[in-house]
PDB file of C-alpha atoms in Angstrom:
ATOM      1  CA  UNK A 107       0.000   0.000   0.000  1.00 75.00           C
ATOM      2  CA  UNK A 108       1.370   3.400  -0.993  1.00 86.00           C
ATOM      3  CA  UNK A 109       1.190   5.941   1.824  1.00 88.00           C
ATOM      4  CA  UNK A 110       2.054   9.621   2.017  1.00 95.00           C
ATOM      5  CA  UNK A 111       5.475  10.477   3.462  1.00 96.00           C
ATOM      6  CA  UNK A 112       5.926  12.014   6.887  1.00 97.00           C
ATOM      7  CA  UNK A 113       2.842  10.461   8.430  1.00 97.00           C
ATOM      8  CA  UNK A 114       4.272  10.292  11.953  1.00 97.00           C
ATOM      9  CA  UNK A 115       5.292  13.949  11.840  1.00 98.00           C
ATOM     10  CA  UNK A 116       1.932  14.999  10.407  1.00 97.00           C
ATOM     11  CA  UNK A 117       0.042  13.187  13.162  1.00 97.00           C
ATOM     12  CA  UNK A 118       2.292  14.623  15.880  1.00 97.00           C
ATOM     13  CA  UNK A 119       1.944  18.183  14.589  1.00 98.00           C
ATOM     14  CA  UNK A 120      -1.810  17.822  14.118  1.00 98.00           C
ATOM     15  CA  UNK A 121      -2.286  16.644  17.710  1.00 97.00           C
ATOM     16  CA  UNK A 122      -0.722  19.790  19.152  1.00 96.00           C
ATOM     17  CA  UNK A 123      -1.750  22.274  16.461  1.00 98.00           C
ATOM     18  CA  UNK A 124      -4.274  25.032  16.967  1.00 98.00           C
ATOM     19  CA  UNK A 125      -7.296  23.891  14.973  1.00 98.00           C
ATOM     20  CA  UNK A 126      -9.474  26.257  12.989  1.00 98.00           C
ATOM     21  CA  UNK A 127     -12.279  25.815  10.497  1.00 99.00           C
ATOM     22  CA  UNK A 128     -12.128  26.871   6.868  1.00 99.00           C
ATOM     23  CA  UNK A 129     -14.687  29.554   7.700  1.00 99.00           C
ATOM     24  CA  UNK A 130     -12.411  30.980  10.400  1.00 99.00           C
ATOM     25  CA  UNK A 131      -9.501  30.932   7.956  1.00 99.00           C
ATOM     26  CA  UNK A 132     -11.669  32.736   5.399  1.00 99.00           C
ATOM     27  CA  UNK A 133     -12.413  35.500   7.912  1.00 98.00           C
ATOM     28  CA  UNK A 134      -8.684  36.012   8.482  1.00 98.00           C
ATOM     29  CA  UNK A 135      -7.974  36.622   4.790  1.00 96.00           C
ATOM     30  CA  UNK A 136      -7.475  37.576   2.057  1.00 99.00           C
ATOM     31  CA  UNK A 137      -4.784  34.918   1.624  1.00 99.00           C
ATOM     32  CA  UNK A 138      -1.847  34.550  -0.717  1.00 99.00           C
ATOM     33  CA  UNK A 139      -0.501  31.088  -1.506  1.00 99.00           C
ATOM     34  CA  UNK A 140       3.007  31.432  -2.935  1.00 99.00           C
ATOM     35  CA  UNK A 141       4.073  28.318  -4.844  1.00 99.00           C
ATOM     36  CA  UNK A 142       7.638  27.643  -6.034  1.00 99.00           C
ATOM     37  CA  UNK A 143       6.359  25.797  -9.132  1.00 98.00           C
ATOM     38  CA  UNK A 144       3.011  25.276 -10.829  1.00 98.00           C
ATOM     39  CA  UNK A 145       1.591  22.194  -9.002  1.00 98.00           C
ATOM     40  CA  UNK A 146       2.933  23.053  -5.522  1.00 98.00           C
ATOM     41  CA  UNK A 147      -0.142  25.198  -4.901  1.00 99.00           C
ATOM     42  CA  UNK A 148      -2.379  22.173  -5.434  1.00 98.00           C
ATOM     43  CA  UNK A 149      -0.210  19.531  -3.808  1.00 98.00           C
ATOM     44  CA  UNK A 150       0.580  21.569  -0.706  1.00 98.00           C
ATOM     45  CA  UNK A 151      -2.419  23.882  -0.315  1.00 98.00           C
ATOM     46  CA  UNK A 152      -5.089  22.743  -2.774  1.00 99.00           C
ATOM     47  CA  UNK A 153      -7.607  21.621  -0.176  1.00 99.00           C
ATOM     48  CA  UNK A 154      -7.008  24.826   1.795  1.00 99.00           C
ATOM     49  CA  UNK A 155      -7.606  27.002  -1.275  1.00 99.00           C
ATOM     50  CA  UNK A 156     -10.788  25.086  -2.108  1.00 99.00           C
ATOM     51  CA  UNK A 157     -12.197  24.967   1.423  1.00 99.00           C
ATOM     52  CA  UNK A 158     -11.451  28.606   2.264  1.00 99.00           C
ATOM     53  CA  UNK A 159     -12.817  29.789  -1.082  1.00 99.00           C
ATOM     54  CA  UNK A 160     -16.001  27.748  -0.603  1.00 99.00           C
ATOM     55  CA  UNK A 161     -16.369  29.320   2.849  1.00 99.00           C
ATOM     56  CA  UNK A 162     -16.460  32.769   1.288  1.00 99.00           C
ATOM     57  CA  UNK A 163     -12.787  33.673   1.583  1.00 99.00           C
ATOM     58  CA  UNK A 164     -10.463  35.054  -1.063  1.00 99.00           C
ATOM     59  CA  UNK A 165      -7.314  33.100  -1.869  1.00 99.00           C
ATOM     60  CA  UNK A 166      -4.855  34.498  -4.405  1.00 99.00           C
ATOM     61  CA  UNK A 167      -2.020  32.467  -5.906  1.00 99.00           C
ATOM     62  CA  UNK A 168       1.450  33.452  -7.095  1.00 99.00           C
ATOM     63  CA  UNK A 169       4.142  31.296  -8.684  1.00 99.00           C
ATOM     64  CA  UNK A 170       7.871  31.838  -8.274  1.00 99.00           C
ATOM     65  CA  UNK A 171       9.234  29.870 -11.249  1.00 98.00           C
ATOM     66  CA  UNK A 172       7.939  29.136 -14.724  1.00 95.00           C
ATOM     67  CA  UNK A 173       8.378  25.367 -14.287  1.00 88.00           C
ATOM     68  CA  UNK A 174      10.278  25.073 -17.571  1.00 89.00           C
ATOM     69  CA  UNK A 175      13.056  22.870 -16.194  1.00 82.00           C
ATOM     70  CA  UNK A 176      10.984  19.803 -15.383  1.00 85.00           C
ATOM     71  CA  UNK A 177      11.739  17.965 -18.652  1.00 85.00           C
ATOM     72  CA  UNK A 178      15.096  19.132 -20.067  1.00 84.00           C
ATOM     73  CA  UNK A 179      15.824  18.420 -23.741  1.00 80.00           C
ATOM     74  CA  UNK A 180      12.469  16.765 -24.408  1.00 84.00           C
ATOM     75  CA  UNK A 181      12.063  16.492 -28.207  1.00 87.00           C
ATOM     76  CA  UNK A 182       9.715  19.176 -29.483  1.00 88.00           C
ATOM     77  CA  UNK A 183       9.466  20.821 -26.089  1.00 89.00           C
ATOM     78  CA  UNK A 184      11.371  24.058 -25.704  1.00 94.00           C
ATOM     79  CA  UNK A 185      11.609  25.670 -22.288  1.00 90.00           C
ATOM     80  CA  UNK A 186       9.147  28.300 -23.497  1.00 95.00           C
ATOM     81  CA  UNK A 187       6.617  25.672 -24.575  1.00 96.00           C
ATOM     82  CA  UNK A 188       6.903  23.811 -21.263  1.00 90.00           C
ATOM     83  CA  UNK A 189       6.467  27.061 -19.350  1.00 93.00           C
ATOM     84  CA  UNK A 190       3.335  27.861 -21.348  1.00 96.00           C
ATOM     85  CA  UNK A 191       1.886  24.426 -20.695  1.00 95.00           C
ATOM     86  CA  UNK A 192       2.556  24.624 -16.980  1.00 95.00           C
ATOM     87  CA  UNK A 193       1.001  28.077 -16.795  1.00 98.00           C
ATOM     88  CA  UNK A 194      -2.170  26.742 -18.422  1.00 98.00           C
ATOM     89  CA  UNK A 195      -2.189  23.765 -16.064  1.00 98.00           C
ATOM     90  CA  UNK A 196      -1.927  26.096 -13.072  1.00 98.00           C
ATOM     91  CA  UNK A 197      -4.747  28.285 -14.361  1.00 98.00           C
ATOM     92  CA  UNK A 198      -6.990  25.250 -14.816  1.00 99.00           C
ATOM     93  CA  UNK A 199      -6.130  23.907 -11.363  1.00 99.00           C
ATOM     94  CA  UNK A 200      -6.802  27.199  -9.565  1.00 99.00           C
ATOM     95  CA  UNK A 201     -10.075  27.564 -11.462  1.00 99.00           C
ATOM     96  CA  UNK A 202     -11.218  24.180 -10.144  1.00 99.00           C
ATOM     97  CA  UNK A 203     -10.089  25.034  -6.616  1.00 99.00           C
ATOM     98  CA  UNK A 204     -12.138  28.224  -6.675  1.00 99.00           C
ATOM     99  CA  UNK A 205      -9.214  30.541  -6.030  1.00 99.00           C
ATOM    100  CA  UNK A 206      -9.171  34.093  -7.357  1.00 98.00           C
ATOM    101  CA  UNK A 207      -8.292  33.996 -11.049  1.00 97.00           C
ATOM    102  CA  UNK A 208      -5.710  36.819 -11.027  1.00 97.00           C
ATOM    103  CA  UNK A 209      -2.656  34.560 -10.849  1.00 98.00           C
ATOM    104  CA  UNK A 210       0.771  36.184 -10.622  1.00 99.00           C
ATOM    105  CA  UNK A 211       3.693  34.515 -12.404  1.00 98.00           C
ATOM    106  CA  UNK A 212       7.109  35.843 -11.393  1.00 98.00           C
ATOM    107  CA  UNK A 213       8.698  33.581 -14.047  1.00 97.00           C
ATOM    108  CA  UNK A 214      12.019  32.845 -12.383  1.00 98.00           C
ATOM    109  CA  UNK A 215      13.900  30.049 -14.193  1.00 95.00           C
ATOM    110  CA  UNK A 216      13.827  26.644 -12.546  1.00 93.00           C
ATOM    111  CA  UNK A 217      16.549  25.680 -10.078  1.00 93.00           C
ATOM    112  CA  UNK A 218      18.570  28.903 -10.378  1.00 94.00           C
ATOM    113  CA  UNK A 219      16.891  31.117  -7.789  1.00 97.00           C
ATOM    114  CA  UNK A 220      17.963  34.636  -6.964  1.00 98.00           C
ATOM    115  CA  UNK A 221      19.181  35.218  -3.434  1.00 96.00           C
ATOM    116  CA  UNK A 222      18.384  38.023  -0.990  1.00 96.00           C
ATOM    117  CA  UNK A 223      20.495  40.990  -2.044  1.00 96.00           C
ATOM    118  CA  UNK A 224      20.307  40.155  -5.750  1.00 97.00           C
ATOM    119  CA  UNK A 225      18.552  42.749  -7.936  1.00 98.00           C
ATOM    120  CA  UNK A 226      16.121  40.114  -9.257  1.00 98.00           C
ATOM    121  CA  UNK A 227      15.164  39.183  -5.700  1.00 99.00           C
ATOM    122  CA  UNK A 228      14.670  42.834  -4.720  1.00 99.00           C
ATOM    123  CA  UNK A 229      12.534  43.561  -7.790  1.00 99.00           C
ATOM    124  CA  UNK A 230      10.409  40.493  -7.086  1.00 99.00           C
ATOM    125  CA  UNK A 231       9.848  41.621  -3.500  1.00 99.00           C
ATOM    126  CA  UNK A 232       8.762  45.065  -4.702  1.00 99.00           C
ATOM    127  CA  UNK A 233       6.455  43.585  -7.328  1.00 99.00           C
ATOM    128  CA  UNK A 234       4.851  41.110  -4.950  1.00 99.00           C
ATOM    129  CA  UNK A 235       4.420  43.691  -2.182  1.00 99.00           C
ATOM    130  CA  UNK A 236       2.604  46.056  -4.560  1.00 99.00           C
ATOM    131  CA  UNK A 237       0.467  43.198  -5.898  1.00 99.00           C
ATOM    132  CA  UNK A 238      -0.478  42.097  -2.363  1.00 99.00           C
ATOM    133  CA  UNK A 239      -1.293  45.622  -1.215  1.00 99.00           C
ATOM    134  CA  UNK A 240      -3.756  46.066  -4.060  1.00 99.00           C
ATOM    135  CA  UNK A 241      -5.519  42.910  -2.908  1.00 99.00           C
ATOM    136  CA  UNK A 242      -5.393  43.564   0.818  1.00 99.00           C
ATOM    137  CA  UNK A 243      -3.449  40.380   1.591  1.00 99.00           C
ATOM    138  CA  UNK A 244      -3.368  39.624   5.326  1.00 98.00           C
ATOM    139  CA  UNK A 245      -2.082  36.029   5.387  1.00 98.00           C
ATOM    140  CA  UNK A 246       0.671  34.410   3.316  1.00 99.00           C
ATOM    141  CA  UNK A 247       1.271  30.669   2.992  1.00 99.00           C
ATOM    142  CA  UNK A 248       4.533  29.553   1.393  1.00 99.00           C
ATOM    143  CA  UNK A 249       6.628  26.417   1.224  1.00 99.00           C
ATOM    144  CA  UNK A 250       8.643  25.603   4.334  1.00 98.00           C
ATOM    145  CA  UNK A 251      12.245  26.781   4.264  1.00 97.00           C
ATOM    146  CA  UNK A 252      13.218  23.213   5.194  1.00 97.00           C
ATOM    147  CA  UNK A 253      11.754  21.770   1.994  1.00 98.00           C
ATOM    148  CA  UNK A 254      14.719  20.102   0.243  1.00 97.00           C
ATOM    149  CA  UNK A 255      14.611  22.090  -2.999  1.00 97.00           C
ATOM    150  CA  UNK A 256      16.359  25.362  -3.777  1.00 98.00           C
ATOM    151  CA  UNK A 257      13.263  26.910  -5.350  1.00 98.00           C
ATOM    152  CA  UNK A 258      11.172  26.064  -2.281  1.00 98.00           C
ATOM    153  CA  UNK A 259      13.797  27.656  -0.048  1.00 98.00           C
ATOM    154  CA  UNK A 260      13.855  30.739  -2.279  1.00 99.00           C
ATOM    155  CA  UNK A 261      10.069  31.040  -2.145  1.00 99.00           C
ATOM    156  CA  UNK A 262      10.255  30.969   1.658  1.00 98.00           C
ATOM    157  CA  UNK A 263      12.890  33.721   1.679  1.00 98.00           C
ATOM    158  CA  UNK A 264      10.883  35.854  -0.739  1.00 98.00           C
ATOM    159  CA  UNK A 265       7.685  35.448   1.285  1.00 98.00           C
ATOM    160  CA  UNK A 266       9.497  36.397   4.489  1.00 97.00           C
ATOM    161  CA  UNK A 267      10.718  39.627   2.898  1.00 98.00           C
ATOM    162  CA  UNK A 268       7.255  40.417   1.554  1.00 98.00           C
ATOM    163  CA  UNK A 269       5.517  39.649   4.864  1.00 98.00           C
ATOM    164  CA  UNK A 270       7.946  41.904   6.712  1.00 97.00           C
ATOM    165  CA  UNK A 271       7.107  44.780   4.368  1.00 97.00           C
ATOM    166  CA  UNK A 272       3.367  44.150   4.569  1.00 97.00           C
ATOM    167  CA  UNK A 273       3.408  43.402   8.303  1.00 96.00           C
ATOM    168  CA  UNK A 274       1.155  40.416   7.694  1.00 96.00           C
ATOM    169  CA  UNK A 275       1.121  36.895   9.062  1.00 97.00           C
ATOM    170  CA  UNK A 276       3.264  34.227   7.449  1.00 98.00           C
ATOM    171  CA  UNK A 277       2.747  30.460   7.468  1.00 98.00           C
ATOM    172  CA  UNK A 278       4.704  27.579   5.967  1.00 98.00           C
ATOM    173  CA  UNK A 279       3.239  24.524   4.259  1.00 99.00           C
ATOM    174  CA  UNK A 280       5.240  21.404   3.470  1.00 99.00           C
ATOM    175  CA  UNK A 281       5.568  19.638   0.132  1.00 98.00           C
ATOM    176  CA  UNK A 282       8.859  17.761  -0.223  1.00 98.00           C
ATOM    177  CA  UNK A 283       9.474  18.638   3.404  1.00 98.00           C
ATOM    178  CA  UNK A 284       7.331  15.643   4.339  1.00 98.00           C
ATOM    179  CA  UNK A 285      10.140  13.413   3.018  1.00 98.00           C
ATOM    180  CA  UNK A 286      12.859  14.904   5.263  1.00 97.00           C
ATOM    181  CA  UNK A 287      14.612  12.557   7.703  1.00 96.00           C
ATOM    182  CA  UNK A 288      13.803  13.000  11.389  1.00 97.00           C
ATOM    183  CA  UNK A 289      11.034  15.414  10.447  1.00 98.00           C
ATOM    184  CA  UNK A 290       9.111  14.885  13.669  1.00 97.00           C
ATOM    185  CA  UNK A 291      12.137  16.005  15.656  1.00 97.00           C
ATOM    186  CA  UNK A 292      12.774  18.979  13.367  1.00 96.00           C
ATOM    187  CA  UNK A 293       9.227  20.227  13.823  1.00 96.00           C
ATOM    188  CA  UNK A 294       9.161  19.724  17.572  1.00 94.00           C
ATOM    189  CA  UNK A 295       8.357  22.970  19.347  1.00 91.00           C
ATOM    190  CA  UNK A 296       7.241  24.807  16.213  1.00 95.00           C
ATOM    191  CA  UNK A 297       3.785  26.304  16.569  1.00 97.00           C
ATOM    192  CA  UNK A 298       1.318  25.068  13.988  1.00 98.00           C
ATOM    193  CA  UNK A 299      -2.151  25.655  12.652  1.00 98.00           C
ATOM    194  CA  UNK A 300      -4.369  22.823  11.381  1.00 98.00           C
ATOM    195  CA  UNK A 301      -7.041  24.123   9.029  1.00 99.00           C
ATOM    196  CA  UNK A 302      -9.984  21.780   8.472  1.00 98.00           C
ATOM    197  CA  UNK A 303      -9.797  21.443   4.703  1.00 98.00           C
ATOM    198  CA  UNK A 304     -11.600  18.106   4.352  1.00 98.00           C
ATOM    199  CA  UNK A 305     -14.346  19.720   2.268  1.00 98.00           C
ATOM    200  CA  UNK A 306     -11.756  20.834  -0.273  1.00 99.00           C
ATOM    201  CA  UNK A 307     -10.232  17.422  -0.952  1.00 98.00           C
ATOM    202  CA  UNK A 308     -12.473  16.438  -3.906  1.00 98.00           C
ATOM    203  CA  UNK A 309     -11.567  19.661  -5.731  1.00 99.00           C
ATOM    204  CA  UNK A 310      -7.912  19.177  -4.799  1.00 99.00           C
ATOM    205  CA  UNK A 311      -7.935  15.766  -6.495  1.00 98.00           C
ATOM    206  CA  UNK A 312      -9.526  17.207  -9.624  1.00 98.00           C
ATOM    207  CA  UNK A 313      -7.089  20.116  -9.652  1.00 98.00           C
ATOM    208  CA  UNK A 314      -4.114  17.783  -9.303  1.00 97.00           C
ATOM    209  CA  UNK A 315      -5.273  15.977 -12.438  1.00 97.00           C
ATOM    210  CA  UNK A 316      -4.799  19.261 -14.331  1.00 97.00           C
ATOM    211  CA  UNK A 317      -1.039  19.062 -13.766  1.00 97.00           C
ATOM    212  CA  UNK A 318      -0.623  16.310 -16.350  1.00 94.00           C
ATOM    213  CA  UNK A 319       2.946  17.279 -17.196  1.00 92.00           C
ATOM    214  CA  UNK A 320       3.994  16.365 -13.658  1.00 91.00           C
ATOM    215  CA  UNK A 321       2.178  13.038 -13.575  1.00 90.00           C
ATOM    216  CA  UNK A 322       3.915  11.399 -16.529  1.00 84.00           C
ATOM    217  CA  UNK A 323       3.066  10.754 -20.166  1.00 77.00           C
ATOM    218  CA  UNK A 324       2.403  14.331 -21.285  1.00 85.00           C
ATOM    219  CA  UNK A 325       6.032  15.189 -22.107  1.00 81.00           C
ATOM    220  CA  UNK A 326       8.257  12.284 -23.156  1.00 78.00           C
ATOM    221  CA  UNK A 327      11.847  11.710 -24.235  1.00 74.00           C
ATOM    222  CA  UNK A 328      13.471  14.198 -21.876  1.00 76.00           C
ATOM    223  CA  UNK A 329      16.936  13.749 -20.444  1.00 82.00           C
ATOM    224  CA  UNK A 330      15.239  13.708 -17.042  1.00 77.00           C
ATOM    225  CA  UNK A 331      11.553  12.816 -17.091  1.00 75.00           C
ATOM    226  CA  UNK A 332      10.152  14.165 -13.842  1.00 83.00           C
ATOM    227  CA  UNK A 333       7.110  12.382 -12.488  1.00 89.00           C
ATOM    228  CA  UNK A 334       5.492  12.936  -9.108  1.00 95.00           C
ATOM    229  CA  UNK A 335       5.842   9.759  -7.034  1.00 95.00           C
ATOM    230  CA  UNK A 336       2.595   8.066  -6.083  1.00 95.00           C
ATOM    231  CA  UNK A 337       3.427   8.539  -2.412  1.00 96.00           C
ATOM    232  CA  UNK A 338       3.526  12.315  -2.861  1.00 96.00           C
ATOM    233  CA  UNK A 339       0.109  12.269  -4.498  1.00 96.00           C
ATOM    234  CA  UNK A 340      -1.252  10.629  -1.342  1.00 96.00           C
ATOM    235  CA  UNK A 341      -0.677  13.913   0.503  1.00 96.00           C
ATOM    236  CA  UNK A 342      -4.102  14.792  -0.889  1.00 94.00           C
ATOM    237  CA  UNK A 343      -5.679  12.198   1.428  1.00 95.00           C
ATOM    238  CA  UNK A 344      -5.029  14.217   4.590  1.00 96.00           C
ATOM    239  CA  UNK A 345      -8.130  15.848   6.139  1.00 96.00           C
ATOM    240  CA  UNK A 346      -6.437  19.046   7.253  1.00 98.00           C
ATOM    241  CA  UNK A 347      -3.790  21.426   6.009  1.00 98.00           C
ATOM    242  CA  UNK A 348      -0.919  21.929   8.443  1.00 98.00           C
ATOM    243  CA  UNK A 349       0.604  25.397   8.445  1.00 99.00           C
ATOM    244  CA  UNK A 350       3.715  26.098  10.485  1.00 98.00           C
ATOM    245  CA  UNK A 351       3.795  29.383  12.371  1.00 94.00           C
ATOM    246  CA  UNK A 352       7.545  29.606  12.011  1.00 72.00           C
ATOM    247  CA  UNK A 353       7.795  33.348  11.483  1.00 61.00           C
ATOM    248  CA  UNK A 354       5.564  36.265  12.259  1.00 51.00           C
ATOM    249  CA  UNK A 355       6.264  39.607  10.629  1.00 45.00           C
ATOM    250  CA  UNK A 356       6.982  42.264  13.230  1.00 50.00           C
TER     251      UNK A 356
END
């Protein structure tokens, strides 16, 4: 039987987390979900987006990278074509989830993130701050800085800079972080929120199906054919969305 990774850590965090309903989360918004790549929004926060939106909340979505590096050198698939496909997949997924349709694509290249202090990083902070202010963003959810991927770490750093400027609340969600060794120990003592997102799971499953390029068979012949492992897709089975309260903007 294929099971989602990090089950022990998820159960431990859920037991001690502050629990809130999707309706309560909706009242705390508007929300921004910042995803490193198109598909992370659905895999990590899809049920949250769907449940909060259904409860009357507004959830906006922004993407750090264009996702063009998932299938390098695939015959007939330039980086530009892959990026266009992944953008369309993200739009379809967010539409199903019920999120606000005004997606922001920062279009960083895959796996070569800018660092704090770089001009690209600074411009992205300015752009995202202005975008969030126009939408009245009060809560930001971004991938955990401990997620073992450079783009996920960069998204966390960018969100921290934006939250500090906006003076809004910042939460972390895990994607590949659920696969980290000794995760239960690493998360010990970190405050967490468990949002009841059970009602959003059916839409999350449908939205995940939109990301065909990441599930195999859509793009073939690449030097590295990325395909989401079945175990990662089982993250969708969890009845709540865990958000780590690792940093609060002061």
